[in-house]
Amino acid sequence: MTRKFFGLDIPIIQAPMAGGITTPELVATVSNTGALGSLGAGYMEPAEIRIAIRKIKSLTSKPFNVNLFIPEHSNSTYDSSLIHKLLLPLWHELSDVPLDTIALTPPSFDDQVQVILEEQVPIFSFTFGIPSPSLIKRFKMQDSLIFGTATTPEEAEALANIAVDAIVCQGQEAGGHRGNFSSHDPLYSLLTLLLLTGKKVKIPLIAAGGIMDGCSALATFLVGASAAQLGTAFLTTTESGASSSYKQALLKTPHMATALTKAFTGKTARAIINPFIQKLEGHVIPPYPIQHFITHRLRSLAAQKNRPDLMSLWAGQGYPLCRHIGAATLVHEIAKEIAKYTS
Ligand SMILES: Cc1cc2nc3c(=O)[nH]c(=O)nc-3n(C[C@H](O)[C@H](O)[C@H](O)COP(=O)(O)O)c2cc1C
């Protein structure tokens, strides 16, 4: 190992992944190895977050991370009738009941934060923006570490200015949503992002995007990262809450490319290209989170009915290297791979 990251024995972070993937069992299992587990709580109601944190604490005494989405403002009057028309035939492939237009709202960010503060977590992290200085202050008063997410050196600088403790540098290879929060997004690849960011900020950098093994983690350490955050690699672990149809799609379709798309949620995210994405290509997509709520029922039902063609198959570019093993084994294998090149 090249360097020690906030006392971790293994400088590997299991990425926060919202949507039920980062089960308390996954988070605690990873933390128990000496790496860092993360709860993706962005879509969770405050009461669910409290239960999950308590469960994690019952399973590990090691540090873990809880992650939220910084809220974005969207135009709630957006006309979504065209998107509905497009989705209707897809929905009727799955169900006979009407596709209703019930407006769902995201959980209250302030209430989510309140619960996390009350439960006192070792690390709080966030993506999609910059929280207020007062929020940072409240976590610091409890001695929680704070990690922000950046996709450009300028975003990293803005995060360093509000005194976060470390910055997740998310390259364009990464699976799931891009954490960018400025209008400028040159889609930096991970190594370039680390190199350029290292010139601008002097706090620890966490590498994220396309890291699937010890060798790729090590490459990021060589260009300045202090730890590597892996999302996709943990999706297919035993403890991951990803549906079995999602896990199967990752493990069994290694030749489909991924793409950055707004088709599922209205926010740019990387997923395996499938007919759902192809059907919406070229159409105007409502902004996040409106599109997320419009497509949510369809995607959930598709997962239940094992229809990967209609699911959001979030995946980083390295997904063909996913391993179907336990999370602790994955961390140990990666640590061994790193050691092979450093000893
Ligand atoms: C299914 C999925 C869900 C994700 N959800 C979140 C999230 O809730 N919060 C967050 O900060 N990052 C999230 N990410 C991004 C990860 O933190 C990380 O940047 C990414 O997984 C790294 O790229 P990789 O998937 O190629 O390892 C998600 C990624 C995936 C694949």
Short mmCIF file of C-alpha atoms and ligand atoms in Angstrom, two decimals:
data_model
loop_
_atom_site.label_atom_id
_atom_site.label_comp_id
_atom_site.label_asym_id
_atom_site.label_seq_id
_atom_site.Cartn_x
_atom_site.Cartn_y
_atom_site.Cartn_z
CA MET A 1 0.00 0.00 0.00
CA THR A 2 1.30 3.41 -0.87
CA ARG A 3 -0.28 5.65 1.74
CA LYS A 4 -2.60 5.66 4.73
CA PHE A 5 -6.00 7.26 4.15
CA PHE A 6 -7.68 8.45 7.38
CA GLY A 7 -6.49 5.38 9.24
CA LEU A 8 -7.92 2.79 6.84
CA ASP A 9 -5.92 -0.46 6.66
CA ILE A 10 -6.94 -0.83 3.02
CA PRO A 11 -7.37 2.37 0.93
CA ILE A 12 -10.47 1.06 -0.83
CA ILE A 13 -13.91 2.63 -0.50
CA GLN A 14 -17.10 0.80 -1.47
CA ALA A 15 -18.99 3.62 -3.18
CA PRO A 16 -22.29 4.89 -1.83
CA MET A 17 -24.97 3.65 -4.25
CA ALA A 18 -28.51 4.83 -3.73
CA GLY A 19 -31.53 2.69 -4.54
CA GLY A 20 -31.16 -0.13 -2.02
CA ILE A 21 -27.82 -1.42 -3.29
CA THR A 22 -25.65 -0.53 -0.33
CA THR A 23 -27.34 -2.71 2.28
CA PRO A 24 -26.17 -2.36 5.90
CA GLU A 25 -24.63 -5.84 5.47
CA LEU A 26 -22.56 -4.67 2.49
CA VAL A 27 -21.41 -1.48 4.24
CA ALA A 28 -20.47 -3.25 7.47
CA THR A 29 -18.78 -6.17 5.72
CA VAL A 30 -16.54 -3.80 3.78
CA SER A 31 -15.72 -1.68 6.85
CA ASN A 32 -14.92 -4.80 8.85
CA THR A 33 -12.16 -5.67 6.38
CA GLY A 34 -10.35 -2.40 7.12
CA ALA A 35 -11.61 -0.73 3.93
CA LEU A 36 -14.52 1.77 4.03
CA GLY A 37 -18.19 0.92 3.45
CA SER A 38 -20.67 3.61 2.37
CA LEU A 39 -24.46 3.86 2.64
CA GLY A 40 -26.08 5.54 -0.38
CA ALA A 41 -28.97 7.26 1.40
CA GLY A 42 -29.95 9.76 -1.30
CA TYR A 43 -33.36 8.23 -2.03
CA MET A 44 -34.07 7.04 1.52
CA GLU A 45 -36.67 8.56 3.86
CA PRO A 46 -35.20 9.90 7.13
CA ALA A 47 -36.70 7.05 9.19
CA GLU A 48 -35.16 4.47 6.84
CA ILE A 49 -31.78 6.17 7.14
CA ARG A 50 -31.95 5.97 10.93
CA ILE A 51 -32.75 2.25 10.83
CA ALA A 52 -29.94 1.58 8.35
CA ILE A 53 -27.33 3.51 10.37
CA ARG A 54 -28.30 1.66 13.55
CA LYS A 55 -28.08 -1.65 11.75
CA ILE A 56 -24.62 -0.80 10.38
CA LYS A 57 -23.47 0.17 13.87
CA SER A 58 -24.74 -3.17 15.19
CA LEU A 59 -22.63 -4.99 12.57
CA THR A 60 -19.37 -3.03 12.78
CA SER A 61 -17.43 -0.81 15.14
CA LYS A 62 -15.30 0.45 12.24
CA PRO A 63 -15.80 3.80 10.44
CA PHE A 64 -18.39 3.99 7.65
CA ASN A 65 -19.77 6.70 5.38
CA VAL A 66 -23.32 7.98 4.77
CA ASN A 67 -24.00 9.80 1.49
CA LEU A 68 -26.72 12.23 0.37
CA PHE A 69 -27.70 14.11 -2.79
CA ILE A 70 -27.49 17.89 -2.60
CA PRO A 71 -30.97 18.95 -3.80
CA GLU A 72 -31.33 20.45 -7.24
CA HIS A 73 -34.00 22.88 -8.29
CA SER A 74 -36.12 21.77 -11.21
CA ASN A 75 -39.02 23.17 -13.17
CA SER A 76 -41.93 21.17 -11.76
CA THR A 77 -44.32 22.47 -14.44
CA TYR A 78 -42.47 20.60 -17.18
CA ASP A 79 -44.81 19.07 -19.78
CA SER A 80 -44.09 15.36 -19.63
CA SER A 81 -46.90 14.18 -21.94
CA LEU A 82 -44.53 13.36 -24.81
CA ILE A 83 -42.35 11.18 -22.59
CA HIS A 84 -45.47 9.45 -21.27
CA LYS A 85 -46.57 8.68 -24.81
CA LEU A 86 -43.16 7.16 -25.54
CA LEU A 87 -43.12 5.09 -22.36
CA LEU A 88 -46.68 3.79 -22.60
CA PRO A 89 -46.02 0.89 -25.02
CA LEU A 90 -43.01 -0.15 -22.91
CA TRP A 91 -45.12 -0.07 -19.76
CA HIS A 92 -47.83 -2.19 -21.39
CA GLU A 93 -45.26 -4.84 -22.21
CA LEU A 94 -45.04 -5.27 -18.41
CA SER A 95 -48.47 -4.45 -17.05
CA ASP A 96 -52.18 -4.09 -17.93
CA VAL A 97 -52.88 -1.37 -15.35
CA PRO A 98 -52.62 2.28 -16.45
CA LEU A 99 -49.27 4.04 -16.03
CA ASP A 100 -50.37 6.73 -13.59
CA THR A 101 -48.83 10.16 -13.36
CA ILE A 102 -48.69 10.48 -9.58
CA ALA A 103 -46.08 13.08 -8.75
CA LEU A 104 -43.57 11.71 -6.30
CA THR A 105 -41.35 14.04 -4.36
CA PRO A 106 -37.84 13.37 -3.11
CA PRO A 107 -37.32 12.95 0.64
CA SER A 108 -36.66 16.19 2.56
CA PHE A 109 -32.91 16.88 2.49
CA ASP A 110 -33.06 18.84 5.75
CA ASP A 111 -34.78 15.93 7.52
CA GLN A 112 -32.28 13.44 6.07
CA VAL A 113 -29.41 15.59 7.38
CA GLN A 114 -31.05 15.95 10.80
CA VAL A 115 -31.24 12.17 11.23
CA ILE A 116 -27.63 11.67 10.14
CA LEU A 117 -26.49 14.32 12.60
CA GLU A 118 -28.55 12.77 15.39
CA GLU A 119 -27.12 9.33 14.69
CA GLN A 120 -23.54 10.70 14.64
CA VAL A 121 -21.77 9.05 11.74
CA PRO A 122 -17.99 8.90 11.27
CA ILE A 123 -18.11 10.18 7.68
CA PHE A 124 -20.68 12.21 5.76
CA SER A 125 -20.34 12.51 1.98
CA PHE A 126 -22.38 14.15 -0.73
CA THR A 127 -22.74 14.48 -4.48
CA PHE A 128 -24.52 16.77 -7.02
CA GLY A 129 -23.50 20.04 -5.40
CA ILE A 130 -22.15 22.02 -2.49
CA PRO A 131 -23.91 22.17 0.87
CA SER A 132 -24.18 25.34 2.95
CA PRO A 133 -21.26 26.31 5.20
CA SER A 134 -23.56 25.90 8.21
CA LEU A 135 -24.21 22.25 7.33
CA ILE A 136 -20.45 21.63 7.06
CA LYS A 137 -19.99 23.30 10.43
CA ARG A 138 -22.61 21.08 12.10
CA PHE A 139 -20.86 17.89 10.92
CA LYS A 140 -17.45 19.25 11.89
CA MET A 141 -18.70 20.03 15.39
CA GLN A 142 -19.37 16.30 15.76
CA ASP A 143 -15.93 15.42 14.38
CA SER A 144 -17.43 13.71 11.33
CA LEU A 145 -15.18 13.70 8.28
CA ILE A 146 -16.73 15.22 5.14
CA PHE A 147 -16.16 14.09 1.55
CA GLY A 148 -17.52 16.00 -1.48
CA THR A 149 -17.70 14.89 -5.13
CA ALA A 150 -16.10 16.72 -8.06
CA THR A 151 -15.87 16.02 -11.77
CA THR A 152 -13.62 18.98 -12.68
CA PRO A 153 -10.61 20.63 -10.98
CA GLU A 154 -12.72 23.78 -10.57
CA GLU A 155 -15.46 21.89 -8.71
CA ALA A 156 -12.75 20.37 -6.51
CA GLU A 157 -11.41 23.84 -5.74
CA ALA A 158 -14.89 25.01 -4.75
CA LEU A 159 -15.20 22.03 -2.39
CA ALA A 160 -11.77 22.66 -0.89
CA ASN A 161 -12.88 26.23 -0.21
CA ILE A 162 -15.68 25.03 2.06
CA ALA A 163 -13.16 22.88 3.95
CA VAL A 164 -14.23 19.33 3.09
CA ASP A 165 -11.71 16.73 4.30
CA ALA A 166 -11.33 14.84 1.02
CA ILE A 167 -12.66 15.02 -2.52
CA VAL A 168 -14.02 12.16 -4.60
CA CYS A 169 -12.70 12.81 -8.11
CA GLN A 170 -15.23 11.10 -10.38
CA GLY A 171 -13.97 10.34 -13.87
CA GLN A 172 -16.32 9.95 -16.82
CA GLU A 173 -15.77 6.16 -16.75
CA ALA A 174 -17.85 5.94 -13.56
CA GLY A 175 -21.14 4.07 -13.31
CA GLY A 176 -24.32 5.78 -12.12
CA HIS A 177 -24.94 9.52 -11.97
CA ARG A 178 -22.27 12.08 -12.64
CA GLY A 179 -21.75 14.23 -9.59
CA ASN A 180 -21.07 17.40 -11.57
CA PHE A 181 -22.65 20.58 -10.30
CA SER A 182 -21.31 23.25 -12.65
CA SER A 183 -22.61 23.90 -16.15
CA HIS A 184 -19.14 23.19 -17.53
CA ASP A 185 -18.53 19.42 -17.93
CA PRO A 186 -15.63 18.45 -20.20
CA LEU A 187 -16.08 14.76 -19.21
CA TYR A 188 -12.58 14.32 -17.79
CA SER A 189 -11.31 10.78 -17.62
CA LEU A 190 -10.17 9.77 -14.15
CA LEU A 191 -6.39 9.95 -14.50
CA THR A 192 -6.49 13.38 -16.16
CA LEU A 193 -8.91 14.65 -13.53
CA LEU A 194 -6.60 13.47 -10.73
CA LEU A 195 -3.53 15.02 -12.37
CA LEU A 196 -5.17 18.41 -12.91
CA THR A 197 -6.93 18.47 -9.54
CA GLY A 198 -3.73 17.61 -7.69
CA LYS A 199 -2.25 20.86 -9.03
CA LYS A 200 -5.13 22.90 -7.61
CA VAL A 201 -6.02 21.41 -4.22
CA LYS A 202 -3.88 20.02 -1.45
CA ILE A 203 -6.36 17.82 0.42
CA PRO A 204 -6.64 14.03 -0.09
CA LEU A 205 -8.22 12.90 -3.35
CA ILE A 206 -10.33 9.76 -3.74
CA ALA A 207 -10.33 8.22 -7.23
CA ALA A 208 -13.64 6.98 -8.69
CA GLY A 209 -14.50 5.64 -12.12
CA GLY A 210 -13.69 2.36 -13.85
CA ILE A 211 -11.56 0.93 -11.03
CA MET A 212 -12.18 -2.81 -10.96
CA ASP A 213 -9.02 -4.37 -9.48
CA GLY A 214 -5.83 -3.70 -7.55
CA CYS A 215 -3.87 -2.72 -10.61
CA SER A 216 -6.28 0.04 -11.65
CA ALA A 217 -6.52 1.26 -8.04
CA LEU A 218 -2.74 1.43 -7.91
CA ALA A 219 -2.62 3.45 -11.15
CA THR A 220 -4.74 6.12 -9.46
CA PHE A 221 -2.45 6.16 -6.38
CA LEU A 222 0.49 6.82 -8.71
CA VAL A 223 -1.18 9.97 -10.01
CA GLY A 224 -2.06 11.32 -6.61
CA ALA A 225 -5.14 9.54 -5.21
CA SER A 226 -5.04 8.53 -1.54
CA ALA A 227 -7.86 6.00 -1.86
CA ALA A 228 -9.92 4.33 -4.59
CA GLN A 229 -13.73 4.31 -4.57
CA LEU A 230 -15.35 1.42 -6.44
CA GLY A 231 -19.05 1.22 -7.22
CA THR A 232 -19.66 -1.15 -10.09
CA ALA A 233 -17.26 -3.79 -8.73
CA PHE A 234 -19.40 -4.07 -5.57
CA LEU A 235 -22.75 -4.34 -7.42
CA THR A 236 -22.32 -8.08 -8.00
CA THR A 237 -21.08 -8.97 -4.52
CA THR A 238 -23.21 -11.30 -2.40
CA GLU A 239 -24.17 -8.55 0.07
CA SER A 240 -25.18 -6.02 -2.61
CA GLY A 241 -28.91 -5.23 -2.73
CA ALA A 242 -28.92 -5.06 -6.55
CA SER A 243 -31.75 -7.22 -7.95
CA SER A 244 -30.78 -10.62 -9.30
CA SER A 245 -31.77 -9.53 -12.83
CA TYR A 246 -29.39 -6.53 -12.52
CA LYS A 247 -26.56 -8.75 -11.23
CA GLN A 248 -27.17 -11.24 -14.04
CA ALA A 249 -27.11 -8.47 -16.64
CA LEU A 250 -23.74 -7.26 -15.35
CA LEU A 251 -22.26 -10.73 -15.22
CA LYS A 252 -23.75 -12.15 -18.42
CA THR A 253 -23.66 -9.32 -20.97
CA PRO A 254 -19.99 -8.40 -21.08
CA HIS A 255 -20.02 -7.20 -24.68
CA MET A 256 -22.60 -4.40 -24.47
CA ALA A 257 -21.06 -0.94 -24.27
CA THR A 258 -22.09 1.62 -21.66
CA ALA A 259 -23.14 5.20 -22.39
CA LEU A 260 -23.80 8.44 -20.56
CA THR A 261 -27.54 9.04 -20.80
CA LYS A 262 -30.30 11.21 -19.33
CA ALA A 263 -33.00 8.74 -20.44
CA PHE A 264 -33.73 7.24 -17.01
CA THR A 265 -33.63 10.18 -14.62
CA GLY A 266 -33.03 13.42 -16.54
CA LYS A 267 -29.53 13.63 -15.08
CA THR A 268 -26.47 12.32 -16.88
CA ALA A 269 -25.53 8.83 -15.71
CA ARG A 270 -23.61 5.88 -17.12
CA ALA A 271 -25.51 2.65 -17.85
CA ILE A 272 -25.31 -0.38 -20.14
CA ILE A 273 -26.90 0.55 -23.47
CA ASN A 274 -30.27 -1.18 -23.82
CA PRO A 275 -33.51 -0.73 -25.81
CA PHE A 276 -34.92 1.69 -23.20
CA ILE A 277 -32.03 4.11 -23.81
CA GLN A 278 -32.26 3.60 -27.56
CA LYS A 279 -36.01 4.31 -27.59
CA LEU A 280 -35.59 7.67 -25.83
CA GLU A 281 -32.53 8.74 -27.81
CA GLY A 282 -32.98 12.10 -29.49
CA HIS A 283 -36.09 13.04 -27.47
CA VAL A 284 -36.28 15.96 -25.04
CA ILE A 285 -36.04 14.49 -21.55
CA PRO A 286 -37.53 16.28 -18.51
CA PRO A 287 -34.90 17.37 -15.98
CA TYR A 288 -33.95 15.45 -12.84
CA PRO A 289 -35.76 14.47 -10.66
CA ILE A 290 -38.91 14.66 -12.80
CA GLN A 291 -37.76 12.02 -15.29
CA HIS A 292 -36.57 9.83 -12.39
CA PHE A 293 -40.09 9.75 -10.98
CA ILE A 294 -41.76 9.32 -14.39
CA THR A 295 -39.69 6.21 -15.20
CA HIS A 296 -39.33 4.82 -11.68
CA ARG A 297 -42.32 2.44 -11.68
CA LEU A 298 -41.51 1.09 -15.11
CA ARG A 299 -37.89 0.39 -14.18
CA SER A 300 -38.82 -1.27 -10.88
CA LEU A 301 -41.39 -3.51 -12.54
CA ALA A 302 -38.89 -4.39 -15.29
CA ALA A 303 -36.42 -5.52 -12.60
CA GLN A 304 -39.10 -7.66 -10.93
CA LYS A 305 -40.03 -9.23 -14.27
CA ASN A 306 -36.41 -9.80 -15.31
CA ARG A 307 -36.56 -7.47 -18.30
CA PRO A 308 -33.05 -5.97 -18.52
CA ASP A 309 -34.06 -4.29 -21.79
CA LEU A 310 -36.25 -1.89 -19.78
CA MET A 311 -34.12 -1.50 -16.63
CA SER A 312 -31.61 1.17 -15.68
CA LEU A 313 -28.50 -0.98 -15.73
CA TRP A 314 -26.13 1.52 -14.10
CA ALA A 315 -22.57 0.44 -14.73
CA GLY A 316 -19.09 1.87 -15.10
CA GLN A 317 -17.07 1.19 -18.21
CA GLY A 318 -15.16 -1.59 -16.43
CA TYR A 319 -18.26 -3.70 -15.67
CA PRO A 320 -17.18 -6.76 -17.73
CA LEU A 321 -14.63 -7.32 -14.93
CA CYS A 322 -17.32 -7.70 -12.23
CA ARG A 323 -16.78 -10.69 -9.93
CA HIS A 324 -19.59 -12.69 -8.34
CA ILE A 325 -18.08 -13.05 -4.85
CA GLY A 326 -18.52 -11.86 -1.28
CA ALA A 327 -17.65 -8.23 -0.52
CA ALA A 328 -14.90 -9.14 1.98
CA THR A 329 -13.32 -11.50 -0.54
CA LEU A 330 -13.42 -8.76 -3.17
CA VAL A 331 -11.65 -6.29 -0.86
CA HIS A 332 -9.03 -8.90 0.11
CA GLU A 333 -8.42 -9.87 -3.52
CA ILE A 334 -7.96 -6.20 -4.50
CA ALA A 335 -5.61 -5.63 -1.54
CA LYS A 336 -3.59 -8.67 -2.63
CA GLU A 337 -3.43 -7.39 -6.21
CA ILE A 338 -2.16 -4.01 -4.95
CA ALA A 339 0.43 -5.70 -2.74
CA LYS A 340 1.68 -7.78 -5.68
CA TYR A 341 2.78 -4.63 -7.48
CA THR A 342 4.07 -2.70 -4.46
CA SER A 343 6.04 -5.31 -2.53
C1 LIG B 1 -25.62 1.97 -9.19
C2 LIG B 1 -24.82 3.17 -8.77
C3 LIG B 1 -25.38 4.07 -7.88
C4 LIG B 1 -24.63 5.18 -7.45
N1 LIG B 1 -25.17 6.02 -6.51
C5 LIG B 1 -24.40 7.00 -5.98
C6 LIG B 1 -24.85 7.76 -4.87
O1 LIG B 1 -25.95 7.56 -4.36
N2 LIG B 1 -24.03 8.72 -4.37
C7 LIG B 1 -22.77 8.95 -4.89
O2 LIG B 1 -22.07 9.83 -4.39
N3 LIG B 1 -22.32 8.24 -5.95
C8 LIG B 1 -23.10 7.27 -6.48
N4 LIG B 1 -22.61 6.51 -7.52
C9 LIG B 1 -21.29 6.81 -8.10
C10 LIG B 1 -20.18 6.18 -7.26
O3 LIG B 1 -20.00 6.93 -6.07
C11 LIG B 1 -18.83 6.17 -7.98
O4 LIG B 1 -18.49 7.46 -8.42
C12 LIG B 1 -18.81 5.23 -9.18
O5 LIG B 1 -19.48 4.03 -8.90
C13 LIG B 1 -17.38 4.94 -9.55
O6 LIG B 1 -17.30 4.32 -10.80
P1 LIG B 1 -17.40 2.72 -11.01
O7 LIG B 1 -18.85 2.42 -10.90
O8 LIG B 1 -16.86 2.52 -12.38
O9 LIG B 1 -16.60 2.07 -9.93
C14 LIG B 1 -23.33 5.40 -7.97
C15 LIG B 1 -22.79 4.47 -8.86
C16 LIG B 1 -23.50 3.36 -9.25
C17 LIG B 1 -22.87 2.37 -10.18
#
